[in-house]
JSON list of C-alpha atoms in Angstrom, two decimals:
[
{"chain": "A", "resi": 1, "resn": "UNK", "atom": "CA", "xyz": [-4.37, -1.71, 23.55]},
{"chain": "A", "resi": 2, "resn": "UNK", "atom": "CA", "xyz": [-3.88, -4.33, 20.89]},
{"chain": "A", "resi": 3, "resn": "UNK", "atom": "CA", "xyz": [-3.28, -3.12, 17.35]},
{"chain": "A", "resi": 4, "resn": "UNK", "atom": "CA", "xyz": [-2.78, -5.02, 14.14]},
{"chain": "A", "resi": 5, "resn": "UNK", "atom": "CA", "xyz": [-1.33, -3.04, 11.24]},
{"chain": "A", "resi": 6, "resn": "UNK", "atom": "CA", "xyz": [-1.25, -4.52, 7.75]},
{"chain": "A", "resi": 7, "resn": "UNK", "atom": "CA", "xyz": [1.02, -3.48, 4.91]},
{"chain": "A", "resi": 8, "resn": "UNK", "atom": "CA", "xyz": [2.09, -4.74, 1.51]},
{"chain": "A", "resi": 9, "resn": "UNK", "atom": "CA", "xyz": [-1.10, -4.50, -0.50]},
{"chain": "A", "resi": 10, "resn": "UNK", "atom": "CA", "xyz": [-1.22, -2.99, -3.96]},
{"chain": "A", "resi": 11, "resn": "UNK", "atom": "CA", "xyz": [-1.94, -3.49, -7.64]},
{"chain": "A", "resi": 12, "resn": "UNK", "atom": "CA", "xyz": [-0.42, -6.45, -9.44]},
{"chain": "A", "resi": 13, "resn": "UNK", "atom": "CA", "xyz": [-1.00, -8.24, -12.72]},
{"chain": "A", "resi": 14, "resn": "UNK", "atom": "CA", "xyz": [-2.44, -11.72, -12.81]},
{"chain": "A", "resi": 15, "resn": "UNK", "atom": "CA", "xyz": [0.28, -14.27, -12.18]},
{"chain": "A", "resi": 16, "resn": "UNK", "atom": "CA", "xyz": [2.25, -11.86, -10.02]},
{"chain": "A", "resi": 17, "resn": "UNK", "atom": "CA", "xyz": [3.10, -11.94, -6.34]},
{"chain": "A", "resi": 18, "resn": "UNK", "atom": "CA", "xyz": [2.60, -9.83, -3.25]},
{"chain": "A", "resi": 19, "resn": "UNK", "atom": "CA", "xyz": [3.67, -10.22, 0.35]},
{"chain": "A", "resi": 20, "resn": "UNK", "atom": "CA", "xyz": [1.40, -8.90, 3.09]},
{"chain": "A", "resi": 21, "resn": "UNK", "atom": "CA", "xyz": [2.69, -8.18, 6.57]},
{"chain": "A", "resi": 22, "resn": "UNK", "atom": "CA", "xyz": [0.81, -7.66, 9.81]},
{"chain": "A", "resi": 23, "resn": "UNK", "atom": "CA", "xyz": [2.59, -6.23, 12.82]},
{"chain": "A", "resi": 24, "resn": "UNK", "atom": "CA", "xyz": [0.95, -6.70, 16.21]},
{"chain": "A", "resi": 25, "resn": "UNK", "atom": "CA", "xyz": [1.45, -4.47, 19.20]},
{"chain": "A", "resi": 26, "resn": "UNK", "atom": "CA", "xyz": [0.07, -4.39, 22.71]},
{"chain": "A", "resi": 27, "resn": "UNK", "atom": "CA", "xyz": [0.15, -8.15, 23.12]},
{"chain": "A", "resi": 28, "resn": "UNK", "atom": "CA", "xyz": [2.19, -11.08, 21.92]},
{"chain": "A", "resi": 29, "resn": "UNK", "atom": "CA", "xyz": [0.27, -13.95, 20.38]},
{"chain": "A", "resi": 30, "resn": "UNK", "atom": "CA", "xyz": [2.45, -16.77, 21.62]},
{"chain": "A", "resi": 31, "resn": "UNK", "atom": "CA", "xyz": [0.14, -18.44, 24.11]},
{"chain": "A", "resi": 32, "resn": "UNK", "atom": "CA", "xyz": [-1.54, -21.78, 23.71]},
{"chain": "A", "resi": 33, "resn": "UNK", "atom": "CA", "xyz": [-4.49, -21.54, 21.29]},
{"chain": "A", "resi": 34, "resn": "UNK", "atom": "CA", "xyz": [-3.30, -18.16, 20.01]},
{"chain": "A", "resi": 35, "resn": "UNK", "atom": "CA", "xyz": [-3.88, -17.93, 16.29]},
{"chain": "A", "resi": 36, "resn": "UNK", "atom": "CA", "xyz": [-3.07, -15.28, 13.72]},
{"chain": "A", "resi": 37, "resn": "UNK", "atom": "CA", "xyz": [-4.66, -15.27, 10.33]},
{"chain": "A", "resi": 38, "resn": "UNK", "atom": "CA", "xyz": [-5.92, -13.53, 7.23]},
{"chain": "A", "resi": 39, "resn": "UNK", "atom": "CA", "xyz": [-9.41, -13.02, 5.89]},
{"chain": "A", "resi": 40, "resn": "UNK", "atom": "CA", "xyz": [-10.48, -11.12, 2.78]},
{"chain": "A", "resi": 41, "resn": "UNK", "atom": "CA", "xyz": [-13.57, -9.33, 1.60]},
{"chain": "A", "resi": 42, "resn": "UNK", "atom": "CA", "xyz": [-14.40, -8.51, -1.99]},
{"chain": "A", "resi": 43, "resn": "UNK", "atom": "CA", "xyz": [-16.98, -5.85, -2.90]},
{"chain": "A", "resi": 44, "resn": "UNK", "atom": "CA", "xyz": [-20.50, -7.14, -2.35]},
{"chain": "A", "resi": 45, "resn": "UNK", "atom": "CA", "xyz": [-19.30, -10.35, -0.74]},
{"chain": "A", "resi": 46, "resn": "UNK", "atom": "CA", "xyz": [-18.95, -11.61, 2.80]},
{"chain": "A", "resi": 47, "resn": "UNK", "atom": "CA", "xyz": [-15.64, -11.76, 4.57]},
{"chain": "A", "resi": 48, "resn": "UNK", "atom": "CA", "xyz": [-13.98, -15.10, 3.88]},
{"chain": "A", "resi": 49, "resn": "UNK", "atom": "CA", "xyz": [-11.21, -17.07, 5.50]},
{"chain": "A", "resi": 50, "resn": "UNK", "atom": "CA", "xyz": [-7.85, -17.18, 3.73]},
{"chain": "A", "resi": 51, "resn": "UNK", "atom": "CA", "xyz": [-5.26, -18.68, 6.07]},
{"chain": "A", "resi": 52, "resn": "UNK", "atom": "CA", "xyz": [-4.36, -19.14, 9.74]},
{"chain": "A", "resi": 53, "resn": "UNK", "atom": "CA", "xyz": [-1.27, -20.11, 11.70]},
{"chain": "A", "resi": 54, "resn": "UNK", "atom": "CA", "xyz": [-0.83, -21.36, 15.26]},
{"chain": "A", "resi": 55, "resn": "UNK", "atom": "CA", "xyz": [1.28, -19.55, 17.85]},
{"chain": "A", "resi": 56, "resn": "UNK", "atom": "CA", "xyz": [4.26, -21.81, 17.20]},
{"chain": "A", "resi": 57, "resn": "UNK", "atom": "CA", "xyz": [3.92, -21.78, 13.44]},
{"chain": "A", "resi": 58, "resn": "UNK", "atom": "CA", "xyz": [3.63, -25.53, 13.48]},
{"chain": "A", "resi": 59, "resn": "UNK", "atom": "CA", "xyz": [0.03, -25.63, 12.34]},
{"chain": "A", "resi": 60, "resn": "UNK", "atom": "CA", "xyz": [-1.32, -23.84, 9.29]},
{"chain": "A", "resi": 61, "resn": "UNK", "atom": "CA", "xyz": [-4.67, -23.88, 7.55]},
{"chain": "A", "resi": 62, "resn": "UNK", "atom": "CA", "xyz": [-5.65, -22.57, 4.12]},
{"chain": "A", "resi": 63, "resn": "UNK", "atom": "CA", "xyz": [-8.81, -21.99, 2.19]},
{"chain": "A", "resi": 64, "resn": "UNK", "atom": "CA", "xyz": [-9.07, -24.35, -0.77]},
{"chain": "A", "resi": 65, "resn": "UNK", "atom": "CA", "xyz": [-9.07, -21.38, -3.14]},
{"chain": "A", "resi": 66, "resn": "UNK", "atom": "CA", "xyz": [-5.55, -20.32, -2.11]},
{"chain": "A", "resi": 67, "resn": "UNK", "atom": "CA", "xyz": [-3.95, -23.66, -1.24]},
{"chain": "A", "resi": 68, "resn": "UNK", "atom": "CA", "xyz": [-0.69, -24.13, -3.11]},
{"chain": "A", "resi": 69, "resn": "UNK", "atom": "CA", "xyz": [-0.47, -20.43, -4.01]},
{"chain": "A", "resi": 70, "resn": "UNK", "atom": "CA", "xyz": [-0.44, -18.62, -0.65]},
{"chain": "A", "resi": 71, "resn": "UNK", "atom": "CA", "xyz": [1.85, -19.24, 2.30]},
{"chain": "A", "resi": 72, "resn": "UNK", "atom": "CA", "xyz": [1.30, -17.95, 5.82]},
{"chain": "A", "resi": 73, "resn": "UNK", "atom": "CA", "xyz": [4.21, -17.59, 8.22]},
{"chain": "A", "resi": 74, "resn": "UNK", "atom": "CA", "xyz": [5.08, -15.73, 11.38]},
{"chain": "A", "resi": 75, "resn": "UNK", "atom": "CA", "xyz": [8.05, -14.23, 13.16]},
{"chain": "A", "resi": 76, "resn": "UNK", "atom": "CA", "xyz": [7.33, -14.22, 16.88]},
{"chain": "A", "resi": 77, "resn": "UNK", "atom": "CA", "xyz": [10.41, -12.16, 17.63]},
{"chain": "A", "resi": 78, "resn": "UNK", "atom": "CA", "xyz": [8.86, -9.38, 15.54]},
{"chain": "A", "resi": 79, "resn": "UNK", "atom": "CA", "xyz": [5.27, -10.20, 16.54]},
{"chain": "A", "resi": 80, "resn": "UNK", "atom": "CA", "xyz": [4.45, -10.25, 12.84]},
{"chain": "A", "resi": 81, "resn": "UNK", "atom": "CA", "xyz": [2.54, -12.54, 10.52]},
{"chain": "A", "resi": 82, "resn": "UNK", "atom": "CA", "xyz": [3.04, -12.69, 6.77]},
{"chain": "A", "resi": 83, "resn": "UNK", "atom": "CA", "xyz": [1.04, -13.83, 3.77]},
{"chain": "A", "resi": 84, "resn": "UNK", "atom": "CA", "xyz": [3.05, -14.61, 0.67]},
{"chain": "A", "resi": 85, "resn": "UNK", "atom": "CA", "xyz": [0.71, -14.61, -2.30]},
{"chain": "A", "resi": 86, "resn": "UNK", "atom": "CA", "xyz": [1.92, -16.12, -5.58]},
{"chain": "A", "resi": 87, "resn": "UNK", "atom": "CA", "xyz": [0.18, -16.82, -8.89]},
{"chain": "A", "resi": 88, "resn": "UNK", "atom": "CA", "xyz": [-2.39, -14.17, -8.09]},
{"chain": "A", "resi": 89, "resn": "UNK", "atom": "CA", "xyz": [-5.67, -14.24, -9.96]},
{"chain": "A", "resi": 90, "resn": "UNK", "atom": "CA", "xyz": [-8.26, -11.52, -10.53]},
{"chain": "A", "resi": 91, "resn": "UNK", "atom": "CA", "xyz": [-10.64, -13.21, -8.09]},
{"chain": "A", "resi": 92, "resn": "UNK", "atom": "CA", "xyz": [-8.06, -12.68, -5.34]},
{"chain": "A", "resi": 93, "resn": "UNK", "atom": "CA", "xyz": [-8.93, -8.98, -5.51]},
{"chain": "A", "resi": 94, "resn": "UNK", "atom": "CA", "xyz": [-10.20, -7.93, -2.09]},
{"chain": "A", "resi": 95, "resn": "UNK", "atom": "CA", "xyz": [-9.42, -6.08, 1.08]},
{"chain": "A", "resi": 96, "resn": "UNK", "atom": "CA", "xyz": [-7.24, -8.37, 3.16]},
{"chain": "A", "resi": 97, "resn": "UNK", "atom": "CA", "xyz": [-7.60, -8.26, 6.94]},
{"chain": "A", "resi": 98, "resn": "UNK", "atom": "CA", "xyz": [-5.18, -9.50, 9.54]},
{"chain": "A", "resi": 99, "resn": "UNK", "atom": "CA", "xyz": [-6.70, -11.06, 12.62]},
{"chain": "A", "resi": 100, "resn": "UNK", "atom": "CA", "xyz": [-5.65, -12.67, 15.87]},
{"chain": "A", "resi": 101, "resn": "UNK", "atom": "CA", "xyz": [-7.10, -14.29, 18.94]},
{"chain": "A", "resi": 102, "resn": "UNK", "atom": "CA", "xyz": [-7.47, -17.45, 20.96]},
{"chain": "A", "resi": 103, "resn": "UNK", "atom": "CA", "xyz": [-9.22, -19.79, 18.58]},
{"chain": "A", "resi": 104, "resn": "UNK", "atom": "CA", "xyz": [-9.77, -23.52, 18.82]},
{"chain": "A", "resi": 105, "resn": "UNK", "atom": "CA", "xyz": [-8.40, -25.52, 15.91]},
{"chain": "A", "resi": 106, "resn": "UNK", "atom": "CA", "xyz": [-11.80, -26.47, 14.52]},
{"chain": "A", "resi": 107, "resn": "UNK", "atom": "CA", "xyz": [-13.01, -22.86, 14.57]},
{"chain": "A", "resi": 108, "resn": "UNK", "atom": "CA", "xyz": [-10.16, -21.14, 12.75]},
{"chain": "A", "resi": 109, "resn": "UNK", "atom": "CA", "xyz": [-12.15, -20.46, 9.61]},
{"chain": "A", "resi": 110, "resn": "UNK", "atom": "CA", "xyz": [-14.84, -18.60, 11.54]},
{"chain": "A", "resi": 111, "resn": "UNK", "atom": "CA", "xyz": [-14.33, -14.83, 11.65]},
{"chain": "A", "resi": 112, "resn": "UNK", "atom": "CA", "xyz": [-16.51, -14.50, 14.77]},
{"chain": "A", "resi": 113, "resn": "UNK", "atom": "CA", "xyz": [-13.94, -16.48, 16.77]},
{"chain": "A", "resi": 114, "resn": "UNK", "atom": "CA", "xyz": [-11.20, -13.85, 16.44]},
{"chain": "A", "resi": 115, "resn": "UNK", "atom": "CA", "xyz": [-10.75, -10.99, 18.89]},
{"chain": "A", "resi": 116, "resn": "UNK", "atom": "CA", "xyz": [-8.58, -8.49, 17.05]},
{"chain": "A", "resi": 117, "resn": "UNK", "atom": "CA", "xyz": [-8.63, -7.10, 13.52]},
{"chain": "A", "resi": 118, "resn": "UNK", "atom": "CA", "xyz": [-6.48, -4.81, 11.44]},
{"chain": "A", "resi": 119, "resn": "UNK", "atom": "CA", "xyz": [-7.82, -2.02, 9.28]},
{"chain": "A", "resi": 120, "resn": "UNK", "atom": "CA", "xyz": [-7.31, -3.95, 6.05]},
{"chain": "A", "resi": 121, "resn": "UNK", "atom": "CA", "xyz": [-5.10, -3.55, 2.99]},
{"chain": "A", "resi": 122, "resn": "UNK", "atom": "CA", "xyz": [-6.33, -3.52, -0.60]},
{"chain": "A", "resi": 123, "resn": "UNK", "atom": "CA", "xyz": [-5.07, -6.12, -3.04]},
{"chain": "A", "resi": 124, "resn": "UNK", "atom": "CA", "xyz": [-6.05, -5.63, -6.67]},
{"chain": "A", "resi": 125, "resn": "UNK", "atom": "CA", "xyz": [-5.16, -8.16, -9.35]},
{"chain": "A", "resi": 126, "resn": "UNK", "atom": "CA", "xyz": [-5.60, -7.04, -12.93]},
{"chain": "A", "resi": 127, "resn": "UNK", "atom": "CA", "xyz": [-6.24, -9.45, -15.78]}
]
């Protein structure tokens, strides 16, 4: 049984930083086309893509709204993906979900393409 468990969310002031972690168990995501990523969902809004990283870490993709502020990385030895979030803004407030699956490059921003999801971790940025 595959499980993704997020941690690291919390309350931070605007301009601050947080680092989210997502530990996977039950399967390693190191096969060709394996992707791990992050989506977020704010109250009353649809789930939106944040960032994704290929199995090797050699390919990353970011939403325009977080580019230059967020960094996704992974440690395959620990089967864990990270999201370093800097210069946080109030509109970054959301529940952040870790996800994984076999996803073609052109489909990485589409939530329907992913097979596994974590339970989510709340990130709140105060102004």
